[in-house]
mmCIF file of N, CA and C in Angstrom:
data_model
loop_
_atom_site.group_PDB
_atom_site.id
_atom_site.type_symbol
_atom_site.label_atom_id
_atom_site.label_comp_id
_atom_site.label_asym_id
_atom_site.label_seq_id
_atom_site.Cartn_x
_atom_site.Cartn_y
_atom_site.Cartn_z
ATOM 1 N N MET A 1 11.486 -12.342 10.319
ATOM 2 C CA MET A 1 10.641 -12.673 9.194
ATOM 3 C C MET A 1 10.827 -14.146 8.835
ATOM 4 N N SER A 2 9.740 -14.773 8.527
ATOM 5 C CA SER A 2 9.748 -16.197 8.201
ATOM 6 C C SER A 2 10.389 -16.457 6.840
ATOM 7 N N ASP A 3 11.055 -17.606 6.712
ATOM 8 C CA ASP A 3 11.632 -18.013 5.431
ATOM 9 C C ASP A 3 10.565 -18.403 4.420
ATOM 10 N N SER A 4 9.339 -18.619 4.894
ATOM 11 C CA SER A 4 8.269 -19.063 3.996
ATOM 12 C C SER A 4 7.566 -17.904 3.287
ATOM 13 N N LEU A 5 8.006 -16.670 3.528
ATOM 14 C CA LEU A 5 7.353 -15.520 2.922
ATOM 15 C C LEU A 5 7.762 -15.361 1.462
ATOM 16 N N VAL A 6 6.770 -15.047 0.627
ATOM 17 C CA VAL A 6 6.988 -14.813 -0.792
ATOM 18 C C VAL A 6 6.377 -13.456 -1.137
ATOM 19 N N PHE A 7 7.155 -12.628 -1.822
ATOM 20 C CA PHE A 7 6.669 -11.351 -2.346
ATOM 21 C C PHE A 7 6.469 -11.542 -3.844
ATOM 22 N N ARG A 8 5.301 -11.142 -4.358
ATOM 23 C CA ARG A 8 5.035 -11.294 -5.789
ATOM 24 C C ARG A 8 3.957 -10.315 -6.222
ATOM 25 N N LEU A 9 3.806 -10.188 -7.544
ATOM 26 C CA LEU A 9 2.745 -9.359 -8.091
ATOM 27 C C LEU A 9 1.383 -9.967 -7.777
ATOM 28 N N MET A 10 0.418 -9.112 -7.464
ATOM 29 C CA MET A 10 -0.951 -9.557 -7.211
ATOM 30 C C MET A 10 -1.587 -9.979 -8.539
ATOM 31 N N ARG A 11 -2.410 -11.028 -8.468
ATOM 32 C CA ARG A 11 -3.166 -11.521 -9.615
ATOM 33 C C ARG A 11 -4.662 -11.424 -9.302
ATOM 34 N N THR A 12 -5.474 -11.482 -10.334
ATOM 35 C CA THR A 12 -6.930 -11.401 -10.152
ATOM 36 C C THR A 12 -7.427 -12.464 -9.182
ATOM 37 N N GLU A 13 -6.870 -13.666 -9.253
ATOM 38 C CA GLU A 13 -7.332 -14.737 -8.363
ATOM 39 C C GLU A 13 -6.961 -14.506 -6.892
ATOM 40 N N ASP A 14 -6.167 -13.464 -6.611
ATOM 41 C CA ASP A 14 -5.803 -13.124 -5.231
ATOM 42 C C ASP A 14 -6.832 -12.231 -4.547
ATOM 43 N N ILE A 15 -7.775 -11.697 -5.310
ATOM 44 C CA ILE A 15 -8.663 -10.668 -4.767
ATOM 45 C C ILE A 15 -9.407 -11.147 -3.522
ATOM 46 N N ASP A 16 -9.919 -12.367 -3.489
ATOM 47 C CA ASP A 16 -10.657 -12.831 -2.303
ATOM 48 C C ASP A 16 -9.804 -12.741 -1.044
ATOM 49 N N GLN A 17 -8.566 -13.191 -1.134
ATOM 50 C CA GLN A 17 -7.693 -13.127 0.046
ATOM 51 C C GLN A 17 -7.297 -11.687 0.381
ATOM 52 N N VAL A 18 -7.082 -10.881 -0.631
ATOM 53 C CA VAL A 18 -6.727 -9.479 -0.399
ATOM 54 C C VAL A 18 -7.888 -8.747 0.273
ATOM 55 N N LEU A 19 -9.113 -9.099 -0.091
ATOM 56 C CA LEU A 19 -10.275 -8.472 0.541
ATOM 57 C C LEU A 19 -10.334 -8.765 2.043
ATOM 58 N N ILE A 20 -9.858 -9.920 2.456
ATOM 59 C CA ILE A 20 -9.802 -10.232 3.893
ATOM 60 C C ILE A 20 -8.826 -9.273 4.581
ATOM 61 N N VAL A 21 -7.652 -9.102 4.004
ATOM 62 C CA VAL A 21 -6.668 -8.159 4.556
ATOM 63 C C VAL A 21 -7.261 -6.762 4.590
ATOM 64 N N GLU A 22 -7.904 -6.367 3.507
ATOM 65 C CA GLU A 22 -8.505 -5.036 3.381
ATOM 66 C C GLU A 22 -9.549 -4.798 4.466
ATOM 67 N N ARG A 23 -10.445 -5.745 4.651
ATOM 68 C CA ARG A 23 -11.539 -5.584 5.625
ATOM 69 C C ARG A 23 -11.035 -5.567 7.063
ATOM 70 N N GLU A 24 -9.945 -6.282 7.322
ATOM 71 C CA GLU A 24 -9.402 -6.309 8.681
ATOM 72 C C GLU A 24 -8.492 -5.114 8.964
ATOM 73 N N SER A 25 -8.231 -4.310 7.929
ATOM 74 C CA SER A 25 -7.284 -3.216 8.080
ATOM 75 C C SER A 25 -7.907 -1.823 7.995
ATOM 76 N N PHE A 26 -9.004 -1.679 7.285
ATOM 77 C CA PHE A 26 -9.533 -0.340 7.009
ATOM 78 C C PHE A 26 -11.006 -0.226 7.361
ATOM 79 N N THR A 27 -11.398 0.976 7.806
ATOM 80 C CA THR A 27 -12.802 1.227 8.128
ATOM 81 C C THR A 27 -13.648 1.391 6.869
ATOM 82 N N LEU A 28 -13.025 1.787 5.765
ATOM 83 C CA LEU A 28 -13.715 1.899 4.475
ATOM 84 C C LEU A 28 -12.978 1.032 3.449
ATOM 85 N N PRO A 29 -13.157 -0.288 3.536
ATOM 86 C CA PRO A 29 -12.410 -1.169 2.632
ATOM 87 C C PRO A 29 -12.837 -1.002 1.182
ATOM 88 N N TRP A 30 -11.872 -1.236 0.312
ATOM 89 C CA TRP A 30 -12.160 -1.233 -1.118
ATOM 90 C C TRP A 30 -13.015 -2.442 -1.460
ATOM 91 N N SER A 31 -13.740 -2.337 -2.557
ATOM 92 C CA SER A 31 -14.599 -3.420 -3.019
ATOM 93 C C SER A 31 -13.828 -4.373 -3.930
ATOM 94 N N ARG A 32 -14.433 -5.523 -4.178
ATOM 95 C CA ARG A 32 -13.886 -6.490 -5.123
ATOM 96 C C ARG A 32 -13.723 -5.824 -6.499
ATOM 97 N N GLU A 33 -14.732 -5.073 -6.908
ATOM 98 C CA GLU A 33 -14.696 -4.403 -8.210
ATOM 99 C C GLU A 33 -13.529 -3.412 -8.294
ATOM 100 N N ALA A 34 -13.272 -2.701 -7.207
ATOM 101 C CA ALA A 34 -12.158 -1.746 -7.215
ATOM 102 C C ALA A 34 -10.833 -2.459 -7.461
ATOM 103 N N PHE A 35 -10.615 -3.561 -6.761
ATOM 104 C CA PHE A 35 -9.368 -4.311 -6.971
ATOM 105 C C PHE A 35 -9.317 -4.914 -8.374
ATOM 106 N N TYR A 36 -10.440 -5.433 -8.840
ATOM 107 C CA TYR A 36 -10.482 -6.012 -10.181
ATOM 108 C C TYR A 36 -10.087 -4.956 -11.221
ATOM 109 N N ASN A 37 -10.667 -3.769 -11.086
ATOM 110 C CA ASN A 37 -10.358 -2.689 -12.026
ATOM 111 C C ASN A 37 -8.903 -2.259 -11.929
ATOM 112 N N GLU A 38 -8.366 -2.209 -10.726
ATOM 113 C CA GLU A 38 -6.956 -1.843 -10.569
ATOM 114 C C GLU A 38 -6.063 -2.830 -11.322
ATOM 115 N N LEU A 39 -6.366 -4.118 -11.179
ATOM 116 C CA LEU A 39 -5.520 -5.151 -11.779
ATOM 117 C C LEU A 39 -5.734 -5.313 -13.277
ATOM 118 N N ASN A 40 -6.926 -5.001 -13.761
ATOM 119 C CA ASN A 40 -7.258 -5.331 -15.142
ATOM 120 C C ASN A 40 -7.481 -4.148 -16.076
ATOM 121 N N THR A 41 -7.714 -2.957 -15.540
ATOM 122 C CA THR A 41 -7.958 -1.822 -16.422
ATOM 123 C C THR A 41 -7.085 -0.608 -16.152
ATOM 124 N N ASN A 42 -6.496 -0.512 -14.992
ATOM 125 C CA ASN A 42 -5.670 0.656 -14.667
ATOM 126 C C ASN A 42 -4.227 0.399 -15.119
ATOM 127 N N GLN A 43 -3.847 1.017 -16.203
ATOM 128 C CA GLN A 43 -2.514 0.794 -16.767
ATOM 129 C C GLN A 43 -1.390 1.314 -15.876
ATOM 130 N N TYR A 44 -1.721 2.139 -14.898
ATOM 131 C CA TYR A 44 -0.707 2.722 -14.014
ATOM 132 C C TYR A 44 -0.521 1.932 -12.715
ATOM 133 N N ALA A 45 -1.407 0.989 -12.448
ATOM 134 C CA ALA A 45 -1.429 0.293 -11.156
ATOM 135 C C ALA A 45 -0.474 -0.896 -11.117
ATOM 136 N N ILE A 46 0.188 -1.020 -9.960
ATOM 137 C CA ILE A 46 1.014 -2.185 -9.653
ATOM 138 C C ILE A 46 0.692 -2.577 -8.215
ATOM 139 N N TYR A 47 0.403 -3.859 -8.007
ATOM 140 C CA TYR A 47 0.094 -4.358 -6.671
ATOM 141 C C TYR A 47 0.984 -5.546 -6.352
ATOM 142 N N LEU A 48 1.497 -5.551 -5.147
ATOM 143 C CA LEU A 48 2.306 -6.655 -4.647
ATOM 144 C C LEU A 48 1.573 -7.309 -3.484
ATOM 145 N N VAL A 49 1.808 -8.594 -3.284
ATOM 146 C CA VAL A 49 1.288 -9.299 -2.112
ATOM 147 C C VAL A 49 2.449 -9.988 -1.393
ATOM 148 N N ILE A 50 2.214 -10.260 -0.109
ATOM 149 C CA ILE A 50 3.104 -11.123 0.671
ATOM 150 C C ILE A 50 2.297 -12.373 0.994
ATOM 151 N N GLU A 51 2.887 -13.522 0.697
ATOM 152 C CA GLU A 51 2.276 -14.808 1.027
ATOM 153 C C GLU A 51 3.102 -15.494 2.106
ATOM 154 N N ASP A 52 2.407 -16.134 3.029
ATOM 155 C CA ASP A 52 3.047 -16.995 4.019
ATOM 156 C C ASP A 52 2.432 -18.377 3.845
ATOM 157 N N GLU A 53 3.201 -19.282 3.287
ATOM 158 C CA GLU A 53 2.734 -20.641 2.998
ATOM 159 C C GLU A 53 1.423 -20.638 2.219
ATOM 160 N N GLY A 54 1.354 -19.779 1.199
ATOM 161 C CA GLY A 54 0.198 -19.724 0.320
ATOM 162 C C GLY A 54 -0.912 -18.792 0.769
ATOM 163 N N LYS A 55 -0.839 -18.282 1.984
ATOM 164 C CA LYS A 55 -1.860 -17.371 2.509
ATOM 165 C C LYS A 55 -1.382 -15.933 2.312
ATOM 166 N N ILE A 56 -2.210 -15.106 1.691
ATOM 167 C CA ILE A 56 -1.858 -13.692 1.531
ATOM 168 C C ILE A 56 -2.044 -12.996 2.867
ATOM 169 N N VAL A 57 -0.956 -12.395 3.357
ATOM 170 C CA VAL A 57 -0.986 -11.745 4.674
ATOM 171 C C VAL A 57 -0.816 -10.235 4.571
ATOM 172 N N GLY A 58 -0.552 -9.737 3.361
ATOM 173 C CA GLY A 58 -0.429 -8.305 3.173
ATOM 174 C C GLY A 58 -0.340 -7.954 1.705
ATOM 175 N N TYR A 59 -0.551 -6.684 1.423
ATOM 176 C CA TYR A 59 -0.449 -6.220 0.049
ATOM 177 C C TYR A 59 -0.124 -4.735 0.039
ATOM 178 N N CYS A 60 0.363 -4.275 -1.101
ATOM 179 C CA CYS A 60 0.661 -2.864 -1.305
ATOM 180 C C CYS A 60 0.368 -2.528 -2.752
ATOM 181 N N GLY A 61 -0.255 -1.377 -2.970
ATOM 182 C CA GLY A 61 -0.546 -0.924 -4.320
ATOM 183 C C GLY A 61 0.061 0.433 -4.591
ATOM 184 N N ALA A 62 0.352 0.677 -5.855
ATOM 185 C CA ALA A 62 0.871 1.980 -6.261
ATOM 186 C C ALA A 62 0.423 2.279 -7.683
ATOM 187 N N TRP A 63 0.305 3.547 -7.965
ATOM 188 C CA TRP A 63 0.111 4.028 -9.320
ATOM 189 C C TRP A 63 1.411 4.658 -9.749
ATOM 190 N N ILE A 64 1.955 4.219 -10.841
ATOM 191 C CA ILE A 64 3.196 4.788 -11.358
ATOM 192 C C ILE A 64 2.861 5.551 -12.634
ATOM 193 N N VAL A 65 3.061 6.864 -12.557
ATOM 194 C CA VAL A 65 2.790 7.756 -13.678
ATOM 195 C C VAL A 65 4.062 8.546 -13.952
ATOM 196 N N LEU A 66 4.616 8.320 -15.140
ATOM 197 C CA LEU A 66 5.881 8.939 -15.531
ATOM 198 C C LEU A 66 6.946 8.605 -14.499
ATOM 199 N N ASP A 67 7.473 9.612 -13.795
ATOM 200 C CA ASP A 67 8.563 9.347 -12.850
ATOM 201 C C ASP A 67 8.123 9.457 -11.395
ATOM 202 N N GLU A 68 6.808 9.374 -11.156
ATOM 203 C CA GLU A 68 6.294 9.430 -9.782
ATOM 204 C C GLU A 68 5.447 8.208 -9.465
ATOM 205 N N ALA A 69 5.519 7.776 -8.222
ATOM 206 C CA ALA A 69 4.681 6.674 -7.737
ATOM 207 C C ALA A 69 3.842 7.173 -6.573
ATOM 208 N N HIS A 70 2.588 6.793 -6.577
ATOM 209 C CA HIS A 70 1.669 7.143 -5.496
ATOM 210 C C HIS A 70 1.198 5.844 -4.858
ATOM 211 N N ILE A 71 1.557 5.649 -3.603
ATOM 212 C CA ILE A 71 1.090 4.457 -2.873
ATOM 213 C C ILE A 71 -0.402 4.628 -2.620
ATOM 214 N N THR A 72 -1.191 3.694 -3.128
ATOM 215 C CA THR A 72 -2.638 3.767 -2.948
ATOM 216 C C THR A 72 -3.058 3.170 -1.612
ATOM 217 N N ASN A 73 -2.425 2.067 -1.237
ATOM 218 C CA ASN A 73 -2.736 1.425 0.039
ATOM 219 C C ASN A 73 -1.664 0.387 0.361
ATOM 220 N N ILE A 74 -1.545 0.155 1.649
ATOM 221 C CA ILE A 74 -0.646 -0.883 2.140
ATOM 222 C C ILE A 74 -1.285 -1.433 3.404
ATOM 223 N N ALA A 75 -1.330 -2.752 3.514
ATOM 224 C CA ALA A 75 -1.998 -3.364 4.667
ATOM 225 C C ALA A 75 -1.407 -4.736 4.957
ATOM 226 N N ILE A 76 -1.379 -5.058 6.235
ATOM 227 C CA ILE A 76 -0.916 -6.356 6.736
ATOM 228 C C ILE A 76 -2.008 -6.895 7.660
ATOM 229 N N LEU A 77 -2.292 -8.189 7.575
ATOM 230 C CA LEU A 77 -3.250 -8.788 8.510
ATOM 231 C C LEU A 77 -2.828 -8.482 9.943
ATOM 232 N N PRO A 78 -3.796 -8.179 10.814
ATOM 233 C CA PRO A 78 -3.451 -7.816 12.194
ATOM 234 C C PRO A 78 -2.532 -8.808 12.897
ATOM 235 N N GLU A 79 -2.754 -10.116 12.704
ATOM 236 C CA GLU A 79 -1.937 -11.104 13.415
ATOM 237 C C GLU A 79 -0.510 -11.194 12.878
ATOM 238 N N TYR A 80 -0.222 -10.533 11.769
ATOM 239 C CA TYR A 80 1.126 -10.527 11.198
ATOM 240 C C TYR A 80 1.840 -9.186 11.404
ATOM 241 N N ARG A 81 1.174 -8.246 12.033
ATOM 242 C CA ARG A 81 1.793 -6.936 12.265
ATOM 243 C C ARG A 81 2.868 -7.049 13.338
ATOM 244 N N GLY A 82 3.783 -6.091 13.342
ATOM 245 C CA GLY A 82 4.860 -6.087 14.323
ATOM 246 C C GLY A 82 6.032 -6.979 13.940
ATOM 247 N N GLN A 83 6.023 -7.493 12.716
ATOM 248 C CA GLN A 83 7.099 -8.370 12.245
ATOM 249 C C GLN A 83 7.902 -7.722 11.116
ATOM 250 N N LYS A 84 7.714 -6.420 10.932
ATOM 251 C CA LYS A 84 8.413 -5.645 9.897
ATOM 252 C C LYS A 84 8.004 -6.037 8.479
ATOM 253 N N LEU A 85 6.813 -6.639 8.343
ATOM 254 C CA LEU A 85 6.333 -7.026 7.015
ATOM 255 C C LEU A 85 5.911 -5.808 6.202
ATOM 256 N N GLY A 86 5.322 -4.829 6.851
ATOM 257 C CA GLY A 86 4.946 -3.603 6.149
ATOM 258 C C GLY A 86 6.173 -2.906 5.591
ATOM 259 N N GLU A 87 7.216 -2.864 6.383
ATOM 260 C CA GLU A 87 8.471 -2.272 5.928
ATOM 261 C C GLU A 87 9.041 -3.050 4.741
ATOM 262 N N ALA A 88 9.075 -4.364 4.855
ATOM 263 C CA ALA A 88 9.611 -5.189 3.772
ATOM 264 C C ALA A 88 8.790 -5.018 2.502
ATOM 265 N N LEU A 89 7.484 -4.935 2.647
ATOM 266 C CA LEU A 89 6.605 -4.771 1.495
ATOM 267 C C LEU A 89 6.827 -3.413 0.831
ATOM 268 N N LEU A 90 6.942 -2.369 1.630
ATOM 269 C CA LEU A 90 7.171 -1.036 1.062
ATOM 270 C C LEU A 90 8.545 -0.959 0.399
ATOM 271 N N VAL A 91 9.541 -1.597 0.987
ATOM 272 C CA VAL A 91 10.869 -1.641 0.360
ATOM 273 C C VAL A 91 10.783 -2.339 -0.996
ATOM 274 N N LYS A 92 10.026 -3.443 -1.072
ATOM 275 C CA LYS A 92 9.846 -4.135 -2.360
ATOM 276 C C LYS A 92 9.168 -3.219 -3.376
ATOM 277 N N MET A 93 8.168 -2.463 -2.928
ATOM 278 C CA MET A 93 7.479 -1.551 -3.851
ATOM 279 C C MET A 93 8.429 -0.452 -4.318
ATOM 280 N N ILE A 94 9.291 0.029 -3.429
ATOM 281 C CA ILE A 94 10.278 1.027 -3.819
ATOM 282 C C ILE A 94 11.218 0.434 -4.873
ATOM 283 N N GLU A 95 11.616 -0.819 -4.689
ATOM 284 C CA GLU A 95 12.480 -1.483 -5.675
ATOM 285 C C GLU A 95 11.788 -1.575 -7.037
ATOM 286 N N VAL A 96 10.504 -1.922 -7.037
ATOM 287 C CA VAL A 96 9.742 -1.983 -8.284
ATOM 288 C C VAL A 96 9.692 -0.597 -8.919
ATOM 289 N N ALA A 97 9.413 0.424 -8.116
ATOM 290 C CA ALA A 97 9.333 1.792 -8.633
ATOM 291 C C ALA A 97 10.666 2.226 -9.234
ATOM 292 N N LEU A 98 11.753 1.923 -8.552
ATOM 293 C CA LEU A 98 13.075 2.290 -9.071
ATOM 294 C C LEU A 98 13.359 1.595 -10.397
ATOM 295 N N SER A 99 12.899 0.361 -10.535
ATOM 296 C CA SER A 99 13.117 -0.375 -11.783
ATOM 297 C C SER A 99 12.348 0.260 -12.943
ATOM 298 N N LYS A 100 11.366 1.096 -12.611
ATOM 299 C CA LYS A 100 10.570 1.785 -13.625
ATOM 300 C C LYS A 100 10.944 3.269 -13.703
ATOM 301 N N GLN A 101 12.135 3.599 -13.237
ATOM 302 C CA GLN A 101 12.704 4.947 -13.294
ATOM 303 C C GLN A 101 11.919 5.993 -12.500
ATOM 304 N N VAL A 102 11.246 5.571 -11.452
ATOM 305 C CA VAL A 102 10.549 6.512 -10.579
ATOM 306 C C VAL A 102 11.590 7.269 -9.750
ATOM 307 N N ILE A 103 11.374 8.574 -9.606
ATOM 308 C CA ILE A 103 12.308 9.368 -8.804
ATOM 309 C C ILE A 103 11.673 9.922 -7.527
ATOM 310 N N LYS A 104 10.324 9.938 -7.465
ATOM 311 C CA LYS A 104 9.616 10.414 -6.272
ATOM 312 C C LYS A 104 8.458 9.477 -5.960
ATOM 313 N N MET A 105 8.191 9.311 -4.672
ATOM 314 C CA MET A 105 7.064 8.489 -4.238
ATOM 315 C C MET A 105 6.291 9.280 -3.193
ATOM 316 N N THR A 106 4.974 9.146 -3.226
ATOM 317 C CA THR A 106 4.123 9.853 -2.286
ATOM 318 C C THR A 106 3.048 8.926 -1.739
ATOM 319 N N LEU A 107 2.451 9.351 -0.629
ATOM 320 C CA LEU A 107 1.335 8.634 -0.022
ATOM 321 C C LEU A 107 0.615 9.566 0.930
ATOM 322 N N GLU A 108 -0.593 9.165 1.318
ATOM 323 C CA GLU A 108 -1.319 9.859 2.377
ATOM 324 C C GLU A 108 -1.416 8.917 3.565
ATOM 325 N N VAL A 109 -1.380 9.493 4.756
ATOM 326 C CA VAL A 109 -1.476 8.704 5.983
ATOM 327 C C VAL A 109 -2.305 9.483 6.997
ATOM 328 N N ARG A 110 -3.134 8.766 7.741
ATOM 329 C CA ARG A 110 -3.944 9.421 8.771
ATOM 330 C C ARG A 110 -3.037 10.139 9.774
ATOM 331 N N VAL A 111 -3.461 11.321 10.180
ATOM 332 C CA VAL A 111 -2.716 12.088 11.179
ATOM 333 C C VAL A 111 -2.553 11.264 12.458
ATOM 334 N N SER A 112 -3.528 10.407 12.775
ATOM 335 C CA SER A 112 -3.481 9.618 14.003
ATOM 336 C C SER A 112 -2.659 8.333 13.881
ATOM 337 N N ASN A 113 -2.234 7.975 12.683
ATOM 338 C CA ASN A 113 -1.546 6.698 12.476
ATOM 339 C C ASN A 113 -0.039 6.871 12.672
ATOM 340 N N ILE A 114 0.344 6.980 13.924
ATOM 341 C CA ILE A 114 1.749 7.208 14.286
ATOM 342 C C ILE A 114 2.650 6.040 13.882
ATOM 343 N N PRO A 115 2.237 4.766 14.074
ATOM 344 C CA PRO A 115 3.113 3.665 13.639
ATOM 345 C C PRO A 115 3.439 3.723 12.144
ATOM 346 N N ALA A 116 2.438 4.002 11.313
ATOM 347 C CA ALA A 116 2.693 4.088 9.872
ATOM 348 C C ALA A 116 3.604 5.267 9.561
ATOM 349 N N GLN A 117 3.362 6.403 10.187
ATOM 350 C CA GLN A 117 4.214 7.572 9.953
ATOM 351 C C GLN A 117 5.661 7.262 10.325
ATOM 352 N N SER A 118 5.853 6.546 11.413
ATOM 353 C CA SER A 118 7.211 6.189 11.840
ATOM 354 C C SER A 118 7.899 5.316 10.799
ATOM 355 N N LEU A 119 7.164 4.357 10.252
ATOM 356 C CA LEU A 119 7.715 3.502 9.197
ATOM 357 C C LEU A 119 8.108 4.339 7.991
ATOM 358 N N TYR A 120 7.214 5.206 7.561
ATOM 359 C CA TYR A 120 7.485 6.003 6.370
ATOM 360 C C TYR A 120 8.702 6.910 6.590
ATOM 361 N N LYS A 121 8.785 7.504 7.766
ATOM 362 C CA LYS A 121 9.951 8.356 8.072
ATOM 363 C C LYS A 121 11.235 7.539 8.073
ATOM 364 N N LYS A 122 11.168 6.321 8.588
ATOM 365 C CA LYS A 122 12.337 5.433 8.598
ATOM 366 C C LYS A 122 12.841 5.192 7.181
ATOM 367 N N LEU A 123 11.921 5.155 6.210
ATOM 368 C CA LEU A 123 12.283 4.907 4.818
ATOM 369 C C LEU A 123 12.537 6.202 4.039
ATOM 370 N N GLY A 124 12.597 7.319 4.758
ATOM 371 C CA GLY A 124 12.981 8.578 4.134
ATOM 372 C C GLY A 124 11.849 9.499 3.737
ATOM 373 N N PHE A 125 10.610 9.103 3.951
ATOM 374 C CA PHE A 125 9.482 9.976 3.622
ATOM 375 C C PHE A 125 9.457 11.166 4.571
ATOM 376 N N GLN A 126 9.065 12.308 4.039
ATOM 377 C CA GLN A 126 8.910 13.527 4.838
ATOM 378 C C GLN A 126 7.519 14.090 4.589
ATOM 379 N N THR A 127 6.965 14.714 5.610
ATOM 380 C CA THR A 127 5.644 15.321 5.481
ATOM 381 C C THR A 127 5.744 16.562 4.603
ATOM 382 N N GLY A 128 4.883 16.611 3.591
ATOM 383 C CA GLY A 128 4.905 17.741 2.667
ATOM 384 C C GLY A 128 3.666 18.607 2.748
ATOM 385 N N GLY A 129 2.652 18.160 3.481
ATOM 386 C CA GLY A 129 1.430 18.945 3.596
ATOM 387 C C GLY A 129 0.347 18.138 4.276
ATOM 388 N N THR A 130 -0.818 18.750 4.386
ATOM 389 C CA THR A 130 -1.960 18.122 5.037
ATOM 390 C C THR A 130 -3.171 18.234 4.124
ATOM 391 N N ARG A 131 -3.908 17.150 3.988
ATOM 392 C CA ARG A 131 -5.185 17.173 3.280
ATOM 393 C C ARG A 131 -6.280 17.182 4.344
ATOM 394 N N LYS A 132 -6.968 18.287 4.456
ATOM 395 C CA LYS A 132 -8.020 18.443 5.460
ATOM 396 C C LYS A 132 -9.210 17.537 5.145
ATOM 397 N N ASN A 133 -9.734 16.901 6.177
ATOM 398 C CA ASN A 133 -10.938 16.061 6.069
ATOM 399 C C ASN A 133 -10.815 15.004 4.975
ATOM 400 N N TYR A 134 -9.635 14.450 4.810
ATOM 401 C CA TYR A 134 -9.350 13.529 3.709
ATOM 402 C C TYR A 134 -10.121 12.214 3.824
ATOM 403 N N TYR A 135 -10.216 11.680 5.026
ATOM 404 C CA TYR A 135 -10.857 10.383 5.231
ATOM 405 C C TYR A 135 -12.354 10.579 5.463
ATOM 406 N N THR A 136 -13.157 9.946 4.603
ATOM 407 C CA THR A 136 -14.596 10.189 4.636
ATOM 408 C C THR A 136 -15.310 9.482 5.786
ATOM 409 N N ASP A 137 -14.663 8.494 6.421
ATOM 410 C CA ASP A 137 -15.332 7.795 7.518
ATOM 411 C C ASP A 137 -15.447 8.672 8.756
ATOM 412 N N ASN A 138 -14.448 9.538 9.002
ATOM 413 C CA ASN A 138 -14.488 10.378 10.199
ATOM 414 C C ASN A 138 -13.942 11.791 9.964
ATOM 415 N N GLN A 139 -13.722 12.152 8.711
ATOM 416 C CA GLN A 139 -13.202 13.464 8.320
ATOM 417 C C GLN A 139 -11.813 13.757 8.899
ATOM 418 N N GLU A 140 -11.080 12.710 9.218
ATOM 419 C CA GLU A 140 -9.721 12.905 9.736
ATOM 420 C C GLU A 140 -8.818 13.467 8.631
ATOM 421 N N ASP A 141 -7.899 14.306 9.039
ATOM 422 C CA ASP A 141 -6.913 14.841 8.102
ATOM 423 C C ASP A 141 -5.893 13.769 7.739
ATOM 424 N N ALA A 142 -5.248 13.971 6.601
ATOM 425 C CA ALA A 142 -4.154 13.099 6.170
ATOM 426 C C ALA A 142 -2.911 13.945 5.961
ATOM 427 N N TYR A 143 -1.777 13.381 6.365
ATOM 428 C CA TYR A 143 -0.509 13.977 5.974
ATOM 429 C C TYR A 143 -0.160 13.435 4.593
ATOM 430 N N VAL A 144 0.357 14.313 3.758
ATOM 431 C CA VAL A 144 0.921 13.901 2.480
ATOM 432 C C VAL A 144 2.412 13.773 2.700
ATOM 433 N N MET A 145 2.953 12.591 2.420
ATOM 434 C CA MET A 145 4.380 12.361 2.643
ATOM 435 C C MET A 145 5.035 12.031 1.311
ATOM 436 N N TRP A 146 6.290 12.464 1.150
ATOM 437 C CA TRP A 146 7.061 12.283 -0.070
ATOM 438 C C TRP A 146 8.447 11.756 0.240
ATOM 439 N N VAL A 147 9.012 11.033 -0.708
ATOM 440 C CA VAL A 147 10.412 10.647 -0.617
ATOM 441 C C VAL A 147 11.017 10.746 -2.013
ATOM 442 N N ASN A 148 12.216 11.259 -2.092
ATOM 443 C CA ASN A 148 12.988 11.262 -3.333
ATOM 444 C C ASN A 148 13.756 9.948 -3.399
ATOM 445 N N LEU A 149 13.589 9.216 -4.484
ATOM 446 C CA LEU A 149 14.214 7.914 -4.619
ATOM 447 C C LEU A 149 15.528 7.988 -5.392
ATOM 448 N N SER A 150 15.765 9.091 -6.065
ATOM 449 C CA SER A 150 16.984 9.191 -6.873
ATOM 450 C C SER A 150 18.104 9.879 -6.114
#
């Protein structure tokens, strides 16, 4: 990992760069309005970004409700993948969640996304169930994964 990387909270002015990461990472990217609402109206939302020399190369979002956190999305620009940035970003989000007394974290992941599942398992997540036809782009199932943080 580069020494020039900075992890910080996402701000409204980051949305343009985050949308680039989003569009290069997902078949159904979130809209500008969705990110704006997450940052400005959703009291449960927390988003982190990774910057490399001022360029946003990844982000992670979560909703923290009481003592549970739900990862909404995590993405790294394709040219920055394979450098353990996703792992570092998720570890940072876990640290934020722990600072807010979260004891459990959950997420959904495509059944076909083996690299992401491997990362989540490395960090202690376990498969707790399947959401049938969860992804609307191709009706792919999602695994629901959980980790106890306490």
